[in-house]
Coordinates of C-alpha atoms (C1' of nucleotides) in Angstrom, one line a residue:
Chain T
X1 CA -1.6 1.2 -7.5
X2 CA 0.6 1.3 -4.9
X3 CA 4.4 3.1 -4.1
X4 CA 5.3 -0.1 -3.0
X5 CA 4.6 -2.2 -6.3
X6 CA 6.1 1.1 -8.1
X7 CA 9.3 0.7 -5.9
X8 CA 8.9 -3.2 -7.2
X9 CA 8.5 -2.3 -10.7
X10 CA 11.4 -0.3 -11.1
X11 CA 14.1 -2.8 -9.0
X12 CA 12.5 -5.6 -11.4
X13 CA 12.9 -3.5 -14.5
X14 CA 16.7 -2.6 -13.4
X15 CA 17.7 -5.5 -12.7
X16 CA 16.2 -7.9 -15.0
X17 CA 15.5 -10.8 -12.6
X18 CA 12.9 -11.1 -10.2
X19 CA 15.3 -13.0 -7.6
X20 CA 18.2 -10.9 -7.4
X21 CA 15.4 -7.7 -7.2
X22 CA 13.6 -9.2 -4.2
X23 CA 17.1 -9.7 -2.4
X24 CA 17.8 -5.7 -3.2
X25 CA 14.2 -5.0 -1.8
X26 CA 14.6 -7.3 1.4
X27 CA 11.8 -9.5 0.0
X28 CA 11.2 -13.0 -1.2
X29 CA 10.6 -13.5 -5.2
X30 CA 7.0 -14.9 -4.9
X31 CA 5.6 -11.3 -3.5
X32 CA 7.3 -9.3 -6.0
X33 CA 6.2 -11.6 -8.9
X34 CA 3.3 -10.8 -7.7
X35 CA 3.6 -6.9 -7.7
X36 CA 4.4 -7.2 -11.3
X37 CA 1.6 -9.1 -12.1
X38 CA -0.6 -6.9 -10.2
X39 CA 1.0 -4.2 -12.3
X40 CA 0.4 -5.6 -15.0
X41 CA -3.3 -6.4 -14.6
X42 CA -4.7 -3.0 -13.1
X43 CA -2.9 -1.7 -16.3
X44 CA -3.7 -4.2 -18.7
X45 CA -0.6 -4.3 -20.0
X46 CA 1.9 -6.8 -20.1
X47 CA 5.3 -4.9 -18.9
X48 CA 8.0 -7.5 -19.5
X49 CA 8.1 -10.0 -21.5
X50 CA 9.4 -13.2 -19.9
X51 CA 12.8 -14.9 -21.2
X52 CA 14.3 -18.2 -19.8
X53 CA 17.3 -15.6 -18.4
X54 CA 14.8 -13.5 -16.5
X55 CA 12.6 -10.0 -17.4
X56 CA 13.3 -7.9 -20.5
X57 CA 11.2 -4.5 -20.9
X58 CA 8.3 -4.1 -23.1
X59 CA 7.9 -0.6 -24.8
X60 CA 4.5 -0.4 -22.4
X61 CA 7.2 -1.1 -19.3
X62 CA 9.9 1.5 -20.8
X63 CA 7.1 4.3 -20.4
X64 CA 6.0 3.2 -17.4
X65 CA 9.7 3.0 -15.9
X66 CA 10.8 6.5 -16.3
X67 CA 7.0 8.0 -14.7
X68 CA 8.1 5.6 -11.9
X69 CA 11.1 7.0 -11.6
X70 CA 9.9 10.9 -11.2
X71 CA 7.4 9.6 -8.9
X72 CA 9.8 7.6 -6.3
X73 CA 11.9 11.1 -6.7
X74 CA 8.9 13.3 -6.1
X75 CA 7.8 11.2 -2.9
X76 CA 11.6 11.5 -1.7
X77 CA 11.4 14.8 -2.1
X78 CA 7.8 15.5 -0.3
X79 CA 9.3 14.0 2.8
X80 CA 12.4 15.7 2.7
X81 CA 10.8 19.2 2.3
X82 CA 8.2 18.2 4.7
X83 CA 10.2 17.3 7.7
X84 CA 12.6 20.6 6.9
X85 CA 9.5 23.1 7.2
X86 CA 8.3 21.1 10.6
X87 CA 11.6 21.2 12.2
X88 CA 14.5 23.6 10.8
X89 CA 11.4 25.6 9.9
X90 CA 10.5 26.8 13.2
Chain I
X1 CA 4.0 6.6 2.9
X2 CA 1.4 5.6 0.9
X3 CA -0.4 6.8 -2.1
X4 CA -3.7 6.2 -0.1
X5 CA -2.2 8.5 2.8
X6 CA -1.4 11.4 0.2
X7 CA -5.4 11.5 -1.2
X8 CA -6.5 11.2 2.2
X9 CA -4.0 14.4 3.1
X10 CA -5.3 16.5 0.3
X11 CA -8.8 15.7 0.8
X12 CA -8.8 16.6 4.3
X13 CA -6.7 19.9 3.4
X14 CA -9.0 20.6 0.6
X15 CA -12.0 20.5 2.8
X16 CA -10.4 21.1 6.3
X17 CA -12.7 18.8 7.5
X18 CA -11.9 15.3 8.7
X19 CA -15.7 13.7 8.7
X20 CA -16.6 15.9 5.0
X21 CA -13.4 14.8 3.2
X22 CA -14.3 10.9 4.3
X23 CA -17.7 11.4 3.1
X24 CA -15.9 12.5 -0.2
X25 CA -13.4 9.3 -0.4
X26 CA -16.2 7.0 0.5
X27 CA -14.7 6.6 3.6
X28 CA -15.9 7.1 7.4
X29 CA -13.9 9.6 10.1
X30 CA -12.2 7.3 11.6
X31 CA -9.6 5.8 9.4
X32 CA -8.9 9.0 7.7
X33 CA -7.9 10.8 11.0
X34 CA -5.6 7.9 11.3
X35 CA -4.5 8.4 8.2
X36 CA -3.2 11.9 8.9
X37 CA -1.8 10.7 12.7
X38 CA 0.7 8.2 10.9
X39 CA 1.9 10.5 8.4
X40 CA 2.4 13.6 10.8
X41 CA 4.1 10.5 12.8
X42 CA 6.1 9.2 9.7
X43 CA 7.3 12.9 8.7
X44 CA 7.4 13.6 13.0
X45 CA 5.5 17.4 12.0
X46 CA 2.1 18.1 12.7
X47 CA 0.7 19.1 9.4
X48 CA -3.0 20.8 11.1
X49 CA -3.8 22.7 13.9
X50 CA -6.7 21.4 15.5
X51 CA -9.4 24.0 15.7
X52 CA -12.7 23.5 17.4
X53 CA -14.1 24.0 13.3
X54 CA -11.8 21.6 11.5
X55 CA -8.0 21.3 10.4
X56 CA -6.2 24.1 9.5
X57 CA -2.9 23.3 7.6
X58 CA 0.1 24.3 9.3
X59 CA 3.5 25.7 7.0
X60 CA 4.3 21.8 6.8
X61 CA 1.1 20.8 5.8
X62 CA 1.2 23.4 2.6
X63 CA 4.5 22.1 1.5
X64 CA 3.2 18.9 1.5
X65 CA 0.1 19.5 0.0
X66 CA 2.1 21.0 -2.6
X67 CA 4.6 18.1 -3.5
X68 CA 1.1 16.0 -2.8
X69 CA -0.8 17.4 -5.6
X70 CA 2.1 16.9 -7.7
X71 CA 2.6 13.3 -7.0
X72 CA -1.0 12.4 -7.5
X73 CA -0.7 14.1 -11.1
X74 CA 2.3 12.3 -11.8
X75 CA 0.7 8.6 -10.7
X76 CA -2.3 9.6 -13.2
X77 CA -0.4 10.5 -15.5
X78 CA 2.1 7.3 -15.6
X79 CA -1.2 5.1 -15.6
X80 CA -2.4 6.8 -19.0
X81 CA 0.4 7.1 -20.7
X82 CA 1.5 3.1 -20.1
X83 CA -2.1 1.9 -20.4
X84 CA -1.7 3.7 -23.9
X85 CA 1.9 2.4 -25.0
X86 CA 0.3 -0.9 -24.5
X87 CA -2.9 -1.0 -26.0
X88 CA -2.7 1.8 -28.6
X89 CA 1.0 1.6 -29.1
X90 CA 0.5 -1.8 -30.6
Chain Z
dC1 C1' 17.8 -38.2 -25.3
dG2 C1' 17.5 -37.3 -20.1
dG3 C1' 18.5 -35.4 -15.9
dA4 C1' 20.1 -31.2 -13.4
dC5 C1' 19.3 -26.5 -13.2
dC6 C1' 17.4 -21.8 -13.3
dC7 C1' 13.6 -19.0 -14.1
dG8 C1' 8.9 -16.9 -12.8
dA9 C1' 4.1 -18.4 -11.3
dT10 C1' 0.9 -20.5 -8.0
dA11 C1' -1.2 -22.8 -3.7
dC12 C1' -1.6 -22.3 0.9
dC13 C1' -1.2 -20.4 5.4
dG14 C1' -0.4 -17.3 9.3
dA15 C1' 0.5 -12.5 10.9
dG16 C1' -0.4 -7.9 10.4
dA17 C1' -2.9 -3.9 8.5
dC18 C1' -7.0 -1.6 8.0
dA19 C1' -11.9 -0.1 7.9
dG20 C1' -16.1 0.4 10.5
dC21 C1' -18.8 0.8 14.9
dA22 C1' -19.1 2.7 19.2
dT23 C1' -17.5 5.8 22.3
dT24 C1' -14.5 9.4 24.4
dG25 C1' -12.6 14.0 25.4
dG26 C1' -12.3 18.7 24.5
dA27 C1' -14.0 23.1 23.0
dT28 C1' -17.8 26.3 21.7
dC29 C1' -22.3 28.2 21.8
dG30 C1' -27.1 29.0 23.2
Chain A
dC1 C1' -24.8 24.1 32.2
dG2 C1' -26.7 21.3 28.6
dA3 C1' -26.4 20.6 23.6
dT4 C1' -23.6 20.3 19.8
dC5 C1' -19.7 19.6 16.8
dC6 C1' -15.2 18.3 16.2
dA7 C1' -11.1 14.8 16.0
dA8 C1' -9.1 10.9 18.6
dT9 C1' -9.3 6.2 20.5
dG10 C1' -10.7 1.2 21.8
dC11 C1' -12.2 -2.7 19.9
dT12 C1' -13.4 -6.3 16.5
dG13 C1' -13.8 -8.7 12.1
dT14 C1' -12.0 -9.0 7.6
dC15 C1' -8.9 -8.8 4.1
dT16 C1' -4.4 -7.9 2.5
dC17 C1' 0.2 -9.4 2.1
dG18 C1' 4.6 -11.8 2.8
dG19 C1' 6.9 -16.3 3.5
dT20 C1' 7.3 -21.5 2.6
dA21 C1' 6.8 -25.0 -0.4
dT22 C1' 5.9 -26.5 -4.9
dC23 C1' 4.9 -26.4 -9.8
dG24 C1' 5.7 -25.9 -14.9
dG25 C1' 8.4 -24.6 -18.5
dG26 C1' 12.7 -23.8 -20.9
dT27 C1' 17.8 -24.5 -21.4
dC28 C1' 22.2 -26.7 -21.1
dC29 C1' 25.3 -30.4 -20.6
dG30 C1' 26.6 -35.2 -20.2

DNA sequence: CGGACCCGATACCGAGACAGCATTGGATCG
DNA sequence: CGATCCAATGCTGTCTCGGTATCGGGTCCG
């Protein structure tokens, strides 16, 4: 588990299409299908379900989403608050 | 930032102890003083004081350690509650 | 029907990250 | 002043990871 496949996870799951969620991330669409699968294996869960127009939610992926979420917000966060105590804190 | 970064942070805050807290993480001194350089480089705060008995956490370093402890709660938490929507939810 | 097209998955390769070993440098204590 | 304990650093081998090229399947249109 990794922030970056979390960060992966959650451009995937918004936008619904590995391709167009690589461009957002500055990636190409072979690592980031491989992030999901990744995912998907150290959980043992599939997370979308594959469609001929791209990646659709499963319920397993609509729980995971909204942890990732808080997480990506908590890390933001961490940093933010961090670098404010180092410096301004003084 | 990486989730790997954040155990090693709260491991060597927990033990304030570089060469103890890599014994703990199966790890040797080394990488895990590295690991505390790059993220007192990434946040550009010095999260220890260097004493001639170990690391002492600096104001930085508790509000990290903190939103740190949080974080780590939050990843465990995501992982059990998906692993569960998949397999149980079925 | 059949070819063009769009999707994610896979094979392969090269660059970069990372852990471990050995060693250094600094501070304390006997 | 030598021994000891600490984190930091130089170096090397390995392994991870992203990019290119390609595949395989499904859909749509002529």
């Amino acid at each position: 588990m990794s922030l970056t496949y979390i960060q992966s996870f959650v451009a995937v799951a918004e936008e619904g299409h590995v391709g167009r969620a690589a461009r957002k991330l500055h990636l190409t669409q072979p690592p980031l299908s491989r992030h999901i699968l990744a995912l998907e294996d150290e959980l043992g869960t599939r997370l979308f379900e594959r469609t001929p127009r791209g990646m659709k939610l499963l319920p397993a992926g609509e729980v995971l989403l909204s942890h990732a979420r808080r997480i990506l917000a908590e890390v933001d966060m961490a940093i933010e608050r961090t670098k404010g105590a180092g410096t301004g804190g003084r």
